[in-house]
Amino acid sequence: MARLAPSLLSADFADLKEEIRKIEIGGADYLHLDVMDGIFVPNITFGLPVIKALRKVSNLTFDVHLMIDRPERYIKDFADAGADILTVHAEATTHLHRTIQAIKSMGIKAGVALNPSTPLNVLDYVLKDLDLVLIMTINPGFGGQSFIKAMEDKIRTIHKKIDDNNLDIILEIDGGVNLDNAKHLKELGVDLLVAGSAVFGAEDIVARTKEFKEILE
């Protein structure tokens, strides 16, 4: 069974508490929180105060995706704000192993994200330390983009590597996920699918979340 992580990036920012309530009713287990700094990616979203406030109103697993330069500067802050999983980009930190260990020292799960053009071999010497691998299936920075078909081979390859080594790692993808491709992506071995506009852009968010859940189960 695969799981759904609706991305807050596509929610109505004027009513975040209610938007989260809707996906909870629909059966979502995770909330994907995209933190962007306008440096690592060409967009700025939200940060620590928003996550800390939302932690008070939701019991969902907070899947925090740091699309920021030198994320090691803020690991403790995001852990304290309520992150359950903290994912950093391999491209954004010089000392990836040290950053992973710093996340795990906070008692939360550590993930590494890879941009579409980043090869999988950057994970060769840290894979066994990870709880999650996030394959970006769009170029990060903005929601509503189309899935990059070439990433399917990348997903298959990392899934096989995780499976062959019997590793307890969540394989997550982010970008271009919708009702039409969710089942196929699950069949490729994806454990956790991030969907933004495909969930929060629906007229009935509760019903859309349930549709995804039915496909993924």
CSV table of C-alpha atoms in Angstrom, one decimal:
chain,number,residue,atom,x,y,z
A,1,MET,CA,0.0,0.0,0.0
A,2,ALA,CA,1.2,3.5,-0.9
A,3,ARG,CA,0.3,6.6,1.1
A,4,LEU,CA,-0.7,10.1,0.1
A,5,ALA,CA,1.0,13.3,1.3
A,6,PRO,CA,-1.1,16.3,0.2
A,7,SER,CA,1.2,19.4,-0.3
A,8,LEU,CA,0.2,22.5,1.6
A,9,LEU,CA,1.8,24.6,-1.2
A,10,SER,CA,-1.4,24.3,-3.1
A,11,ALA,CA,-3.8,24.9,-0.2
A,12,ASP,CA,-5.8,28.1,0.4
A,13,PHE,CA,-3.3,30.0,2.6
A,14,ALA,CA,-6.2,32.1,4.0
A,15,ASP,CA,-7.8,29.1,5.6
A,16,LEU,CA,-5.0,26.5,6.3
A,17,LYS,CA,-6.6,25.0,9.4
A,18,GLU,CA,-9.8,24.1,7.5
A,19,GLU,CA,-7.8,22.9,4.5
A,20,ILE,CA,-5.9,20.5,6.7
A,21,ARG,CA,-9.1,19.4,8.4
A,22,LYS,CA,-10.5,18.4,5.0
A,23,ILE,CA,-7.6,16.1,4.1
A,24,GLU,CA,-7.7,14.6,7.6
A,25,ILE,CA,-11.4,13.7,7.0
A,26,GLY,CA,-10.4,12.3,3.6
A,27,GLY,CA,-7.9,9.9,5.3
A,28,ALA,CA,-4.5,11.5,4.6
A,29,ASP,CA,-1.8,10.3,6.9
A,30,TYR,CA,0.9,12.8,6.0
A,31,LEU,CA,1.1,16.6,5.3
A,32,HIS,CA,3.8,17.7,3.0
A,33,LEU,CA,5.3,21.1,3.9
A,34,ASP,CA,7.4,22.7,1.2
A,35,VAL,CA,9.8,25.3,2.7
A,36,MET,CA,11.4,27.5,0.0
A,37,ASP,CA,13.8,30.3,0.5
A,38,GLY,CA,14.0,32.0,-2.9
A,39,ILE,CA,17.7,31.1,-3.2
A,40,PHE,CA,17.9,27.3,-3.6
A,41,VAL,CA,14.6,27.5,-5.6
A,42,PRO,CA,13.0,30.6,-7.3
A,43,ASN,CA,10.1,30.9,-4.9
A,44,ILE,CA,9.4,31.7,-1.2
A,45,THR,CA,6.7,29.9,0.7
A,46,PHE,CA,6.5,29.7,4.5
A,47,GLY,CA,8.8,28.7,7.4
A,48,LEU,CA,9.0,27.9,11.1
A,49,PRO,CA,6.1,30.1,12.5
A,50,VAL,CA,3.6,28.5,10.1
A,51,ILE,CA,4.7,24.9,10.8
A,52,LYS,CA,4.8,25.6,14.6
A,53,ALA,CA,1.2,27.0,14.4
A,54,LEU,CA,-0.1,24.1,12.4
A,55,ARG,CA,1.4,21.5,14.6
A,56,LYS,CA,-1.0,22.7,17.3
A,57,VAL,CA,-4.1,21.9,15.2
A,58,SER,CA,-3.1,18.6,13.4
A,59,ASN,CA,-1.9,15.2,14.3
A,60,LEU,CA,-0.8,14.3,10.8
A,61,THR,CA,2.7,13.3,10.1
A,62,PHE,CA,4.5,16.5,9.2
A,63,ASP,CA,6.7,15.7,6.1
A,64,VAL,CA,8.9,18.8,6.0
A,65,HIS,CA,10.7,19.3,2.7
A,66,LEU,CA,13.5,21.9,3.0
A,67,MET,CA,14.2,23.5,-0.4
A,68,ILE,CA,16.6,25.9,1.1
A,69,ASP,CA,20.3,26.7,0.9
A,70,ARG,CA,22.5,25.2,3.7
A,71,PRO,CA,19.6,23.5,5.6
A,72,GLU,CA,21.9,22.4,8.3
A,73,ARG,CA,21.5,25.9,9.9
A,74,TYR,CA,17.9,25.2,10.8
A,75,ILE,CA,17.6,21.5,11.7
A,76,LYS,CA,17.0,22.0,15.4
A,77,ASP,CA,14.5,24.8,14.7
A,78,PHE,CA,12.4,22.7,12.3
A,79,ALA,CA,12.5,19.7,14.6
A,80,ASP,CA,11.4,21.9,17.5
A,81,ALA,CA,8.6,23.3,15.3
A,82,GLY,CA,7.1,19.9,14.9
A,83,ALA,CA,8.6,18.2,11.9
A,84,ASP,CA,8.3,14.4,12.0
A,85,ILE,CA,10.4,13.9,8.8
A,86,LEU,CA,13.0,16.4,7.7
A,87,THR,CA,14.1,16.1,4.1
A,88,VAL,CA,17.1,18.1,2.7
A,89,HIS,CA,18.3,18.4,-0.8
A,90,ALA,CA,21.7,16.7,-1.6
A,91,GLU,CA,22.4,19.7,-3.8
A,92,ALA,CA,21.9,22.2,-1.0
A,93,THR,CA,24.4,21.1,1.6
A,94,THR,CA,28.2,20.5,1.4
A,95,HIS,CA,28.4,17.9,4.1
A,96,LEU,CA,25.4,15.6,3.4
A,97,HIS,CA,26.4,12.9,5.8
A,98,ARG,CA,26.8,15.3,8.7
A,99,THR,CA,23.5,16.9,8.0
A,100,ILE,CA,21.7,13.6,8.0
A,101,GLN,CA,23.2,12.7,11.3
A,102,ALA,CA,22.2,16.0,12.8
A,103,ILE,CA,18.6,15.4,11.8
A,104,LYS,CA,18.6,11.9,13.3
A,105,SER,CA,20.1,13.3,16.5
A,106,MET,CA,16.9,15.3,16.9
A,107,GLY,CA,14.9,12.0,17.2
A,108,ILE,CA,13.1,12.5,13.8
A,109,LYS,CA,13.3,10.8,10.4
A,110,ALA,CA,15.9,12.0,7.9
A,111,GLY,CA,15.3,12.2,4.2
A,112,VAL,CA,17.3,13.3,1.1
A,113,ALA,CA,15.7,14.8,-2.0
A,114,LEU,CA,17.2,14.7,-5.5
A,115,ASN,CA,16.4,17.1,-8.3
A,116,PRO,CA,15.6,15.6,-11.7
A,117,SER,CA,19.1,16.0,-13.1
A,118,THR,CA,20.9,14.8,-9.9
A,119,PRO,CA,22.2,11.2,-10.3
A,120,LEU,CA,21.3,8.5,-7.8
A,121,ASN,CA,25.0,7.8,-7.0
A,122,VAL,CA,25.2,10.8,-4.7
A,123,LEU,CA,23.3,8.5,-2.2
A,124,ASP,CA,25.8,5.7,-2.4
A,125,TYR,CA,27.5,6.4,0.9
A,126,VAL,CA,24.5,7.7,2.9
A,127,LEU,CA,21.6,5.4,1.7
A,128,LYS,CA,21.8,3.1,4.7
A,129,ASP,CA,21.5,6.1,7.1
A,130,LEU,CA,18.3,7.3,5.5
A,131,ASP,CA,14.6,6.9,6.5
A,132,LEU,CA,13.3,8.5,3.2
A,133,VAL,CA,14.4,9.2,-0.3
A,134,LEU,CA,12.5,11.8,-2.2
A,135,ILE,CA,12.7,11.8,-6.0
A,136,MET,CA,11.7,15.1,-7.5
A,137,THR,CA,9.6,14.4,-10.6
A,138,ILE,CA,9.4,18.1,-11.5
A,139,ASN,CA,12.0,20.9,-11.2
A,140,PRO,CA,11.3,22.3,-7.7
A,141,GLY,CA,10.0,25.7,-6.9
A,142,PHE,CA,6.4,25.8,-8.1
A,143,GLY,CA,3.3,23.6,-7.9
A,144,GLY,CA,1.2,22.6,-10.8
A,145,GLN,CA,3.9,21.3,-13.1
A,146,SER,CA,3.8,18.2,-15.3
A,147,PHE,CA,5.4,14.9,-14.3
A,148,ILE,CA,8.8,14.3,-16.0
A,149,LYS,CA,8.4,10.9,-17.6
A,150,ALA,CA,12.2,10.3,-17.6
A,151,MET,CA,12.1,10.0,-13.8
A,152,GLU,CA,10.3,6.6,-14.0
A,153,ASP,CA,13.7,4.9,-14.6
A,154,LYS,CA,15.2,6.7,-11.7
A,155,ILE,CA,12.3,5.5,-9.5
A,156,ARG,CA,12.7,1.9,-10.6
A,157,THR,CA,16.4,2.0,-10.0
A,158,ILE,CA,16.3,3.4,-6.5
A,159,HIS,CA,13.4,1.1,-5.6
A,160,LYS,CA,15.4,-1.9,-6.7
A,161,LYS,CA,18.4,-0.7,-4.7
A,162,ILE,CA,16.3,-0.3,-1.6
A,163,ASP,CA,14.7,-3.6,-2.0
A,164,ASP,CA,17.9,-5.5,-2.9
A,165,ASN,CA,19.6,-4.2,0.3
A,166,ASN,CA,16.5,-4.9,2.4
A,167,LEU,CA,16.5,-1.3,3.6
A,168,ASP,CA,13.6,0.3,5.6
A,169,ILE,CA,13.4,3.4,3.5
A,170,ILE,CA,10.3,5.3,2.4
A,171,LEU,CA,10.4,6.0,-1.4
A,172,GLU,CA,8.6,9.3,-2.0
A,173,ILE,CA,8.0,11.3,-5.2
A,174,ASP,CA,7.0,14.9,-5.6
A,175,GLY,CA,5.7,16.6,-8.7
A,176,GLY,CA,3.0,16.1,-11.3
A,177,VAL,CA,1.1,13.4,-9.3
A,178,ASN,CA,-2.6,13.1,-10.2
A,179,LEU,CA,-5.4,10.6,-10.3
A,180,ASP,CA,-4.4,9.4,-13.7
A,181,ASN,CA,-0.9,8.4,-12.8
A,182,ALA,CA,-1.1,7.5,-9.1
A,183,LYS,CA,-1.8,3.8,-9.6
A,184,HIS,CA,1.1,3.5,-12.1
A,185,LEU,CA,3.5,5.3,-9.7
A,186,LYS,CA,2.5,3.0,-6.9
A,187,GLU,CA,3.3,0.0,-9.2
A,188,LEU,CA,6.7,1.4,-9.8
A,189,GLY,CA,7.4,1.0,-6.1
A,190,VAL,CA,6.6,4.4,-4.7
A,191,ASP,CA,5.6,4.4,-1.0
A,192,LEU,CA,4.5,8.0,-0.5
A,193,LEU,CA,3.1,10.3,-3.2
A,194,VAL,CA,3.0,14.0,-2.8
A,195,ALA,CA,0.1,15.7,-4.5
A,196,GLY,CA,-0.6,19.4,-4.4
A,197,SER,CA,-3.0,20.9,-6.9
A,198,ALA,CA,-4.5,17.5,-7.6
A,199,VAL,CA,-5.8,17.5,-4.0
A,200,PHE,CA,-6.2,21.1,-2.9
A,201,GLY,CA,-7.3,22.3,-6.3
A,202,ALA,CA,-10.3,20.0,-6.3
A,203,GLU,CA,-13.8,21.4,-5.7
A,204,ASP,CA,-14.3,18.8,-3.0
A,205,ILE,CA,-11.0,18.2,-1.2
A,206,VAL,CA,-12.4,15.5,1.1
A,207,ALA,CA,-13.8,13.5,-1.8
A,208,ARG,CA,-10.5,13.9,-3.8
A,209,THR,CA,-8.4,12.8,-0.9
A,210,LYS,CA,-10.6,9.7,-0.6
A,211,GLU,CA,-10.3,9.0,-4.3
A,212,PHE,CA,-6.5,9.0,-4.0
A,213,LYS,CA,-6.6,6.8,-1.0
A,214,GLU,CA,-8.8,4.2,-2.8
A,215,ILE,CA,-6.3,4.1,-5.7
A,216,LEU,CA,-3.3,3.8,-3.4
A,217,GLU,CA,-4.8,1.1,-1.2
